[in-house]
Coordinates of C-alpha atoms in Angstrom, one line a residue:
Chain A
X20 CA 92.1 40.6 128.1
X21 CA 89.6 37.9 129.2
X22 CA 88.8 34.9 127.1
X23 CA 86.3 32.1 127.5
X24 CA 86.1 28.4 127.1
X25 CA 84.8 28.7 123.5
X26 CA 87.9 30.6 122.5
X27 CA 90.1 28.0 124.2
X28 CA 88.4 25.3 122.1
X29 CA 88.8 27.3 118.9
X30 CA 92.5 27.8 119.5
X31 CA 93.0 24.1 120.4
X32 CA 91.5 23.2 117.1
X33 CA 93.8 25.6 115.2
X34 CA 96.8 24.2 117.1
X35 CA 95.6 20.6 116.5
X36 CA 95.6 19.8 120.2
X37 CA 93.2 18.1 122.5
X38 CA 92.5 18.7 126.2
X39 CA 90.3 17.0 128.7
X40 CA 87.9 19.1 130.8
X41 CA 90.3 19.4 133.7
X42 CA 93.2 20.6 131.6
X43 CA 90.9 22.9 129.7
X44 CA 89.8 24.6 132.9
X45 CA 93.4 25.1 134.2
X46 CA 94.5 26.3 130.8
X47 CA 91.7 29.0 130.9
X48 CA 92.8 30.2 134.3
X49 CA 96.5 30.4 133.2
X50 CA 95.6 32.0 129.9
X51 CA 93.7 34.8 131.5
X52 CA 96.5 35.4 134.1
X53 CA 99.2 35.4 131.4
X54 CA 97.3 37.6 128.9
X55 CA 96.5 40.2 131.6
X56 CA 100.2 40.2 132.4
X57 CA 101.1 40.6 128.7
X58 CA 98.7 43.6 128.4
X59 CA 101.4 45.5 130.3
X60 CA 103.0 46.3 127.0
X61 CA 100.1 48.7 126.2
X62 CA 101.6 51.1 128.7
X63 CA 104.3 51.9 126.1
X64 CA 103.7 54.3 123.3
X65 CA 104.8 52.6 120.1
X66 CA 103.3 55.0 117.6
X67 CA 105.8 55.4 114.7
X68 CA 107.9 52.5 115.9
X69 CA 108.5 49.8 113.2
X70 CA 108.3 46.2 114.3
X71 CA 111.7 44.5 114.7
X72 CA 111.4 41.3 112.6
X73 CA 114.9 40.1 111.8
X74 CA 117.6 39.7 114.4
X75 CA 120.5 38.7 112.0
X76 CA 122.6 41.4 110.4
X77 CA 123.1 39.3 107.3
X78 CA 120.9 40.3 104.4
X79 CA 119.8 38.0 101.5
X80 CA 122.4 35.2 102.0
X81 CA 122.0 33.3 98.8
X82 CA 123.6 30.2 97.3
X83 CA 123.3 28.4 93.9
X84 CA 120.2 26.3 93.6
X85 CA 121.9 23.0 93.1
X86 CA 120.0 19.8 93.6
X87 CA 121.6 17.3 95.9
X88 CA 120.6 14.4 98.1
X89 CA 120.8 15.8 101.7
X90 CA 118.7 12.9 103.1
X91 CA 118.4 9.6 101.4
X92 CA 115.1 7.8 101.0
X93 CA 116.0 5.3 103.7
X94 CA 117.0 8.0 106.1
X95 CA 113.9 10.0 105.5
X96 CA 111.7 6.9 106.2
X97 CA 113.9 5.8 109.2
X98 CA 111.9 7.7 111.9
X99 CA 108.4 7.4 110.5
X100 CA 106.1 5.8 113.0
X101 CA 104.2 3.9 110.2
X102 CA 105.6 3.2 106.8
X103 CA 105.9 0.7 104.0
X104 CA 109.0 0.2 101.8
X105 CA 108.4 3.4 99.9
X106 CA 106.1 5.7 101.8
X107 CA 105.1 7.1 105.1
X108 CA 101.6 5.8 105.9
X109 CA 98.7 7.8 107.4
X110 CA 95.0 7.0 107.9
X111 CA 92.9 7.1 104.8
X112 CA 91.6 10.6 104.0
X113 CA 90.2 10.5 100.5
X114 CA 86.8 8.9 100.0
Chain B
X28 CA 139.5 11.0 139.6
X29 CA 141.1 14.4 140.2
X30 CA 138.7 17.3 139.5
X31 CA 139.7 19.2 136.4
X32 CA 138.6 22.8 135.9
X33 CA 139.9 23.4 132.3
X34 CA 141.2 21.6 129.3
X35 CA 144.6 23.3 130.0
X36 CA 144.9 21.4 133.2
X37 CA 144.1 18.2 131.4
X38 CA 146.6 18.9 128.7
X39 CA 149.3 19.3 131.3
X40 CA 148.5 16.0 132.8
X41 CA 148.3 14.2 129.5
X42 CA 151.7 15.6 128.6
X43 CA 153.3 14.3 131.8
X44 CA 151.5 11.0 131.5
X45 CA 149.5 11.5 134.6
X46 CA 146.3 10.9 132.6
X47 CA 145.0 9.9 129.1
X48 CA 141.8 10.4 127.2
X49 CA 140.9 6.8 128.1
X50 CA 141.5 7.4 131.8
X51 CA 139.5 10.6 131.6
X52 CA 136.5 8.9 130.0
X53 CA 136.7 6.1 132.6
X54 CA 136.8 8.7 135.4
X55 CA 133.8 10.7 134.1
X56 CA 131.8 7.5 133.5
X57 CA 132.5 6.5 137.2
X58 CA 131.2 10.0 138.3
X59 CA 128.1 9.6 136.1
X60 CA 127.4 6.3 137.8
X61 CA 127.9 7.8 141.3
X62 CA 125.7 10.8 140.5
X63 CA 123.0 8.9 138.6
X64 CA 120.3 10.1 141.0
X65 CA 120.7 13.7 139.6
X66 CA 119.1 12.4 136.3
X67 CA 121.4 14.7 134.4
X68 CA 121.9 12.3 131.4
X69 CA 119.2 10.6 129.5
X70 CA 121.6 8.4 127.5
X71 CA 125.3 7.5 128.1
X72 CA 127.6 6.6 125.2
X73 CA 130.1 4.6 127.3
X74 CA 131.5 2.2 124.8
X75 CA 131.6 4.7 122.0
X76 CA 133.4 7.3 124.1
X77 CA 136.0 4.8 125.3
X78 CA 136.7 3.8 121.7
X79 CA 137.0 7.4 120.7
X80 CA 139.3 8.2 123.7
X81 CA 141.7 5.5 122.6
X82 CA 141.7 6.9 119.0
X83 CA 142.5 10.4 120.3
X84 CA 145.2 9.2 122.6
X85 CA 146.9 7.8 119.5
X86 CA 146.4 11.1 117.7
X87 CA 147.9 13.0 120.7
X88 CA 151.0 10.7 120.6
X89 CA 151.3 11.3 116.8
X90 CA 150.9 15.1 117.2
X91 CA 147.8 15.1 115.0
X92 CA 145.2 15.8 117.6
X93 CA 142.5 18.5 117.2
X94 CA 142.0 21.6 119.3
X95 CA 139.6 19.9 121.7
X96 CA 141.6 16.7 122.3
X97 CA 141.2 15.7 125.9
X98 CA 137.8 17.4 126.3
X99 CA 134.9 15.2 127.4
X100 CA 131.6 16.9 126.8
X101 CA 127.8 16.2 127.0
X102 CA 125.2 17.5 124.6
X103 CA 121.8 18.9 125.7
X104 CA 119.0 16.7 124.2
X105 CA 118.2 19.4 121.6
X106 CA 121.3 19.0 119.4
X107 CA 121.4 16.7 116.3
X108 CA 124.0 14.0 116.7
X109 CA 124.0 11.5 113.8
X110 CA 122.7 8.1 114.6
X111 CA 122.0 9.1 118.2
X112 CA 118.7 9.6 120.0
X113 CA 117.2 13.1 120.1
X114 CA 114.0 13.9 121.9
X115 CA 114.2 17.5 123.3
X116 CA 113.0 15.9 126.6
X117 CA 109.7 15.1 124.9
X118 CA 107.5 12.0 124.4
X119 CA 106.5 13.3 121.0
X120 CA 110.1 12.5 119.7
X121 CA 109.9 9.0 121.2
X122 CA 112.6 6.7 119.6
X123 CA 113.8 9.5 117.2
X124 CA 117.3 9.1 115.9
X125 CA 119.1 12.0 114.3
X126 CA 120.0 11.4 110.7
X127 CA 122.7 14.1 110.5
X128 CA 125.1 16.1 112.7
X129 CA 124.2 19.7 113.4
X130 CA 126.9 22.2 112.4
X131 CA 128.1 22.9 116.0
X132 CA 128.2 19.2 116.8
X133 CA 130.1 18.4 113.6
X134 CA 132.7 21.0 114.5
X135 CA 133.1 19.7 118.0
X136 CA 133.6 16.1 116.6
X137 CA 136.1 17.4 114.0
X138 CA 138.1 19.1 116.7
X139 CA 138.3 15.8 118.6
X140 CA 135.9 16.4 121.5
X141 CA 134.6 13.2 123.1
X142 CA 130.8 13.1 123.5
X143 CA 129.9 11.1 126.5
X144 CA 126.2 11.4 126.4
X145 CA 123.0 13.4 125.9
X146 CA 121.6 15.5 128.7
X147 CA 118.2 16.0 130.2
X148 CA 116.4 19.3 129.7
X149 CA 113.0 21.0 130.0
X150 CA 110.8 19.8 127.2
X151 CA 111.6 21.7 124.0
X152 CA 113.9 23.9 126.1
X153 CA 110.8 25.5 127.7
X154 CA 111.3 26.0 131.4
X155 CA 113.5 27.4 134.1
X156 CA 113.8 24.5 136.5
X157 CA 114.2 21.2 134.5
X158 CA 111.0 19.9 136.1
X159 CA 109.3 19.7 132.7
X160 CA 111.0 16.7 131.0
X161 CA 109.4 13.5 129.9
X162 CA 112.6 11.9 131.4
X163 CA 111.8 13.3 134.8
X164 CA 113.3 16.1 136.8
X165 CA 117.0 16.9 137.3
X166 CA 118.4 17.6 140.8
X167 CA 120.9 20.2 141.9
X168 CA 124.1 18.4 143.2
X169 CA 124.6 20.8 146.0
X170 CA 121.1 20.3 147.5
X171 CA 119.0 17.5 146.0
X172 CA 115.8 19.1 147.1
X173 CA 116.5 22.0 144.8
X174 CA 116.3 22.5 141.0
X175 CA 119.4 22.9 138.8
X176 CA 117.6 25.6 136.8
X177 CA 116.6 25.2 133.2
X178 CA 116.1 24.6 130.6
X179 CA 119.7 23.3 130.2
X180 CA 119.5 21.8 133.8
X181 CA 121.0 18.4 133.0
X182 CA 123.9 20.1 131.2
X183 CA 124.7 22.5 134.1
X184 CA 124.3 19.7 136.7
X185 CA 126.6 17.5 134.7
X186 CA 129.4 20.1 134.8
X187 CA 128.7 20.9 138.4
X188 CA 129.0 17.3 139.4
X189 CA 132.1 16.5 137.3
X190 CA 130.3 14.1 135.0
X191 CA 132.0 15.8 132.0
X192 CA 134.3 18.8 131.6
X193 CA 131.9 20.9 129.6
X194 CA 128.4 20.8 128.2
X195 CA 126.8 22.3 125.1
X196 CA 123.3 23.8 125.9
X197 CA 121.0 26.2 124.2
X198 CA 119.8 29.6 125.4
X199 CA 116.5 31.2 124.3
X200 CA 115.8 33.3 127.3
X201 CA 118.5 32.3 129.8
X202 CA 118.5 28.5 129.4
X203 CA 122.3 28.4 129.6
X204 CA 123.0 31.2 132.0
X205 CA 120.3 30.6 134.6
X206 CA 121.2 26.9 135.2
X207 CA 124.9 27.8 135.2
X208 CA 124.2 30.3 138.0
X209 CA 122.1 27.8 140.0
X210 CA 124.9 25.2 139.7
X211 CA 127.9 27.5 140.3
X212 CA 129.5 27.1 136.8
X213 CA 130.0 29.3 133.8
X214 CA 127.4 29.7 131.0
X215 CA 127.8 31.7 127.9
X216 CA 125.1 32.9 125.5
X217 CA 126.9 34.3 122.4
X218 CA 125.6 37.0 120.1
X219 CA 122.5 35.9 118.1
X220 CA 123.7 34.3 114.8
X221 CA 127.3 33.8 116.1
X222 CA 126.8 30.0 116.0
X223 CA 124.8 28.2 113.3
X224 CA 121.5 26.9 114.4
X225 CA 121.5 24.0 111.9
X226 CA 120.7 20.9 113.8
X227 CA 119.4 22.6 116.9
X228 CA 115.8 21.7 117.7
X229 CA 113.9 25.1 117.3
X230 CA 112.0 26.7 120.1
X231 CA 112.0 30.4 119.1
X232 CA 114.1 31.0 116.0
X233 CA 114.9 34.7 116.5
X234 CA 116.1 34.0 120.0
X235 CA 117.7 30.6 120.0
X236 CA 121.5 30.4 120.6
X237 CA 123.8 27.4 121.2
X238 CA 126.2 28.1 124.2
X239 CA 128.8 26.3 126.3
X240 CA 128.6 25.5 130.0
X241 CA 132.1 25.2 131.5
X242 CA 134.3 25.5 134.6
X243 CA 136.7 28.0 133.1
X244 CA 136.5 31.0 130.8
X245 CA 139.3 29.5 128.7
X246 CA 137.1 26.5 127.9
X247 CA 134.1 28.7 127.1
X248 CA 136.3 30.7 124.7
X249 CA 137.7 27.6 123.1
X250 CA 134.3 26.0 122.6
X251 CA 132.9 29.2 121.1
X252 CA 135.8 29.5 118.8
X253 CA 135.3 26.0 117.5
X254 CA 131.5 26.2 117.1
X255 CA 131.1 29.8 115.7
X256 CA 131.2 31.0 112.2
X257 CA 129.6 30.9 108.8
X258 CA 127.7 27.9 107.6
X259 CA 125.9 27.3 104.3
X260 CA 123.1 25.5 106.2
X261 CA 121.9 28.5 108.2
X262 CA 121.0 31.6 106.2
X263 CA 120.9 33.7 109.3
X264 CA 124.3 32.8 110.7
X265 CA 126.8 35.7 110.8
X266 CA 129.7 36.0 108.3
X267 CA 131.7 38.2 110.8
X268 CA 135.1 36.6 111.2
X269 CA 135.6 34.5 114.3
X270 CA 138.5 35.9 116.4
X271 CA 141.0 33.8 118.2
X272 CA 139.2 34.2 121.5
X273 CA 141.5 32.0 123.5
X274 CA 144.7 33.8 122.6
X275 CA 143.4 37.2 123.8
X276 CA 142.0 36.7 127.2
X277 CA 144.1 39.4 129.0
X278 CA 142.1 42.4 130.2
X279 CA 144.2 45.4 131.0
X280 CA 141.9 48.3 130.2
X281 CA 139.8 50.5 132.5
X282 CA 136.2 49.5 131.9
X283 CA 133.0 51.5 132.1
X284 CA 130.5 49.4 133.8
X285 CA 126.8 50.1 134.2
X286 CA 124.5 48.3 136.6
X287 CA 120.7 48.5 136.8
X288 CA 119.2 49.7 140.0
X289 CA 116.7 46.8 139.7
X290 CA 119.7 44.6 140.7
X291 CA 119.0 45.8 144.2
X292 CA 115.2 45.9 143.8
X293 CA 112.4 44.2 145.9
X294 CA 112.3 40.8 144.2
X295 CA 116.1 40.2 144.6
X296 CA 117.3 38.2 147.5
X297 CA 119.5 39.8 150.2
X298 CA 122.4 37.5 149.5
X299 CA 122.2 38.2 145.7
X300 CA 122.2 41.9 146.4
X301 CA 125.2 41.6 148.7
X302 CA 127.3 39.6 146.3
X303 CA 126.5 41.8 143.4
X304 CA 127.3 44.9 145.5
X305 CA 130.6 43.3 146.4
X306 CA 131.5 42.6 142.8
X307 CA 130.8 46.2 141.8
X308 CA 132.9 47.5 144.8
X309 CA 135.8 45.3 143.6
X310 CA 135.6 46.9 140.2
X311 CA 135.4 50.4 141.7
X312 CA 138.4 49.7 143.9
X313 CA 140.4 48.5 140.9
X314 CA 139.9 51.8 139.2
X315 CA 137.0 51.0 136.8
X316 CA 134.1 53.4 136.4
X317 CA 130.9 51.9 137.9
X318 CA 127.7 53.8 137.4
X319 CA 124.0 53.1 137.9
X320 CA 122.0 53.0 134.6
X321 CA 118.3 53.8 134.2
X322 CA 116.6 51.1 132.2
X323 CA 112.9 51.8 132.7
X324 CA 112.0 49.2 130.0
X325 CA 113.1 46.2 132.1
X326 CA 109.6 45.6 133.3
X327 CA 108.5 45.1 129.7
X328 CA 111.1 42.5 128.8
X329 CA 109.4 39.4 130.2
X330 CA 105.9 40.0 128.7
X331 CA 107.5 40.9 125.3
X332 CA 109.7 37.8 125.5
X333 CA 106.7 35.4 126.2
X334 CA 104.6 36.9 123.5
X335 CA 107.3 36.6 120.8
X336 CA 108.7 33.2 121.9
X337 CA 105.3 31.5 122.3
X338 CA 104.3 32.8 118.8
X339 CA 107.5 31.4 117.3
X340 CA 107.2 28.2 119.2
X341 CA 103.6 27.6 118.0
X342 CA 104.8 27.8 114.4
X343 CA 108.0 25.8 114.9
X344 CA 106.3 23.0 116.8
X345 CA 103.7 22.5 114.1
X346 CA 106.2 20.1 112.5
X347 CA 105.5 17.5 115.2
X348 CA 102.4 16.0 113.7
X349 CA 102.7 12.2 114.2
X350 CA 103.4 11.7 110.5
X351 CA 107.1 11.9 109.7
X352 CA 108.7 11.0 112.9
X353 CA 108.3 10.4 116.6
X354 CA 105.1 9.5 118.5
X355 CA 101.8 8.6 116.8
X356 CA 98.7 8.0 118.9
X357 CA 97.4 4.4 118.5
X358 CA 93.9 5.8 119.0
X359 CA 93.6 7.9 115.8
X360 CA 90.7 7.1 113.5
X361 CA 91.3 9.7 110.8
X362 CA 93.9 12.2 109.7
X363 CA 92.7 15.0 112.0
X364 CA 92.3 12.9 115.1
X365 CA 95.8 11.5 114.4
X366 CA 97.2 15.1 114.5
X367 CA 95.2 16.1 117.6
X368 CA 95.7 12.9 119.6
X369 CA 99.4 12.5 118.7
X370 CA 100.1 16.1 119.7
X371 CA 97.7 16.1 122.7
X372 CA 99.4 12.9 124.1
X373 CA 102.9 13.6 122.9
X374 CA 103.5 17.1 124.2
X375 CA 103.7 17.9 127.9
X376 CA 101.6 20.5 129.8
X377 CA 103.9 23.5 129.6
X378 CA 104.7 23.0 125.9
X379 CA 101.0 22.7 125.1
X380 CA 100.3 25.9 127.0
X381 CA 102.9 27.8 125.1
X382 CA 101.7 26.4 121.7
X383 CA 98.2 27.5 122.7
X384 CA 99.3 31.0 123.8
X385 CA 101.4 31.4 120.6
X386 CA 98.5 30.3 118.4
X387 CA 96.2 32.7 120.1
X388 CA 98.7 35.6 119.8
X389 CA 99.1 34.9 116.1
X390 CA 95.3 34.5 115.4
X391 CA 93.2 36.9 113.4
X392 CA 92.1 39.8 115.6
X393 CA 94.9 39.5 118.2
X394 CA 98.0 39.5 116.0
X395 CA 98.4 43.3 116.1
X396 CA 97.5 43.8 119.7
X397 CA 100.1 41.2 120.9
X398 CA 102.6 40.1 118.2
X399 CA 103.1 43.4 116.4
X400 CA 103.1 45.3 119.6
X401 CA 105.8 43.0 121.1
X402 CA 107.9 43.4 117.9
X403 CA 107.7 47.1 118.3
X404 CA 108.7 46.9 122.0
X405 CA 111.6 44.7 120.9
X406 CA 112.9 47.5 118.7
X407 CA 112.6 50.0 121.6
X408 CA 114.6 47.6 123.8
X409 CA 117.3 47.1 121.1
X410 CA 117.7 50.9 120.5
X411 CA 117.8 51.7 124.2
X412 CA 120.4 48.9 124.8
X413 CA 122.5 50.2 122.0
X414 CA 122.4 53.7 123.6
X415 CA 123.7 52.2 126.8
X416 CA 126.6 50.6 125.0
X417 CA 127.6 53.9 123.4
X418 CA 128.5 55.0 126.9
X419 CA 129.3 51.7 128.7
X420 CA 131.5 48.7 127.9
X421 CA 129.5 46.3 130.1
X422 CA 126.3 45.9 132.0
X423 CA 126.7 43.9 135.2
X424 CA 123.6 42.5 137.0
X425 CA 122.8 39.3 138.9
X426 CA 122.0 36.4 136.5
X427 CA 118.9 35.6 138.6
X428 CA 117.0 37.4 141.3
X429 CA 117.3 34.4 143.6
X430 CA 119.4 31.3 144.0
X431 CA 118.1 27.8 143.1
X432 CA 114.6 27.2 144.4
X433 CA 112.9 24.1 145.9
X434 CA 111.5 21.5 143.5
X435 CA 107.8 22.2 143.0
X436 CA 108.0 25.7 144.5
X437 CA 106.6 27.4 141.5
X438 CA 104.2 24.7 140.3
X439 CA 101.0 26.6 141.1
X440 CA 101.8 30.0 139.5
X441 CA 103.0 30.2 135.9
X442 CA 104.2 33.8 136.2
X443 CA 106.3 33.4 139.4
X444 CA 108.3 30.8 137.4
X445 CA 108.7 33.1 134.5
X446 CA 110.2 35.7 136.9
X447 CA 113.3 33.5 137.3
X448 CA 114.2 34.8 133.8
X449 CA 113.8 38.5 134.7
X450 CA 117.4 39.4 134.1
X451 CA 118.3 37.0 131.3
X452 CA 115.7 37.5 128.6
X453 CA 117.0 41.0 127.8
X454 CA 120.1 39.6 126.0
X455 CA 118.0 37.3 123.8
X456 CA 115.4 40.0 123.0
X457 CA 118.2 42.3 121.7
X458 CA 120.6 39.7 120.4
X459 CA 123.6 40.7 122.5
X460 CA 126.1 38.2 124.2
X461 CA 125.9 37.6 127.9
X462 CA 127.7 35.3 130.4
X463 CA 127.0 34.1 133.9
X464 CA 130.0 33.6 136.2
X465 CA 130.0 32.3 139.8
X466 CA 129.9 35.1 142.3
X467 CA 129.8 33.5 145.8
X468 CA 127.1 31.7 147.7
X469 CA 124.0 32.5 149.7
X470 CA 123.5 31.8 153.4
X471 CA 122.8 28.2 152.8
X472 CA 125.7 27.7 150.4
X473 CA 123.8 27.8 147.1
X474 CA 125.7 29.5 144.2
X475 CA 125.0 33.1 143.0
X476 CA 125.6 34.1 139.4
X477 CA 126.8 37.4 138.1
X478 CA 125.8 38.3 134.6
X479 CA 127.9 40.4 132.3
X480 CA 126.5 41.7 129.0
X481 CA 128.1 43.6 126.2
X482 CA 127.3 44.8 122.7
X483 CA 126.8 42.4 119.7
X484 CA 129.9 40.5 118.6
X485 CA 131.8 41.8 121.7
X486 CA 132.6 38.2 122.9
X487 CA 136.3 38.8 123.0
X488 CA 136.0 41.7 125.5
X489 CA 133.3 39.9 127.4
X490 CA 135.4 36.8 127.9
X491 CA 138.5 38.7 128.8
X492 CA 136.6 40.9 131.3
X493 CA 134.8 37.8 132.8
X494 CA 138.2 36.1 133.4
X495 CA 139.5 39.3 135.0
X496 CA 136.4 39.6 137.2
X497 CA 136.7 36.0 138.3
X498 CA 140.4 36.6 139.2
X499 CA 139.8 39.7 141.2
X500 CA 136.9 38.2 143.1
X501 CA 139.0 35.2 144.1
X502 CA 141.8 37.4 145.6

């Protein structure tokens, strides 16, 4: 597997990350090294093997859907980097 | 202060009046000060721990103390501890204060453990050397030019240097066992789902396990017993009864032990090979069956591990967006630049690399080739491992191919660092319990770890056998 700078930029956008030119270059080198190393799995025949998705042996652990306050309004706002008395604030995004 | 190796030793001294919880906390605080240069703790709760110690001394006098009374512990900086800082070693959680106690932490507090501080770790538990923390690197107490291992490096170094009796870490691919091996202490990764993950900062949710780092098997057993069990806040946690591990630590059976020939392969250091060989010989001489096992899938464990964990991490770490908590870039102009700049500036290099890899692996066109493929390989690994445990009670291999390496040694090559986890990721991929116990030292005195693995929910046998192993290797 070999990817290019364009792919790196596309992935960075999907991941909502930003890189400067130097970091982008070292990322590209590391990416290609790591992906080539990961390609090793293709040596194994996995025809008719179902993917293993869940690791817990518990199945459908359910509880009653009861509303309760698990985090108060004040606690929920406590760590927000920008807030007023009621809400978390973000830059304006509606015209 | 006298060096204590278990809570039992402490209990004896408390009973005779030779020490008290208050004196213990004062002693550990003094050690923390002396060993400050190791950078094992990111925050110390001196006053709070002293107040708690006095409270517990009263409880002990009244006969109302909990199971962990007398135990002074540290928490890896990934565990939610109400009204205390929590940053997962990252700038992106700058100034974050946990608003609740995670289940494991709550149970430790309820059992009267004294929490002395939170401990440095690799950012978001991603790393094998504790060099990737926004709080700076942690040093190995035996040789300050070497790493303590990671990601629970601060937690292992703290137990190594007597800054607390035990630490609680987390293990996604070896993050409890590998630093325990590098620091000459004990590290236990329980079965997946044995301990609730509620209140543990998520790295890769189908791998993450909370686990204790201790100086005795008894303390590992006790801490596991206290933390394990069902919890309504984690729908994946196991409802299997938690046994009384501590009461059943005698091992008087003849075991069937398998070892991988890769334990003696090219990448393994001479000293590690020799000490592993010696441990296997001890078992043979004591009448246990010791046989070589073929496990041709070993070479596929690390790539499968990195595909699955980076994918899960990219999804888990999407919650750090600069909106609800933690760091927000001051340079943002609109919503999208706020996300990108906050995440770009808040996350460290290794974390960003893993988010990028995971996003790529999960992206359209590559999902089947990488993610589904690795999930299929994971099933092959699990089935093959189960086949081994139909015939064997334990797998015994070195915890790591080499002892603690120099700081900066693997900085240039990402894959060479990943190889430090060669023997540990297997247990997380298949969900089984595994422990690292000290097994001698190399030619320059650095500790070597011996890893013992068993089938899922076999902790009772694993702990008893580990205790037995440590006793026969001492004689």
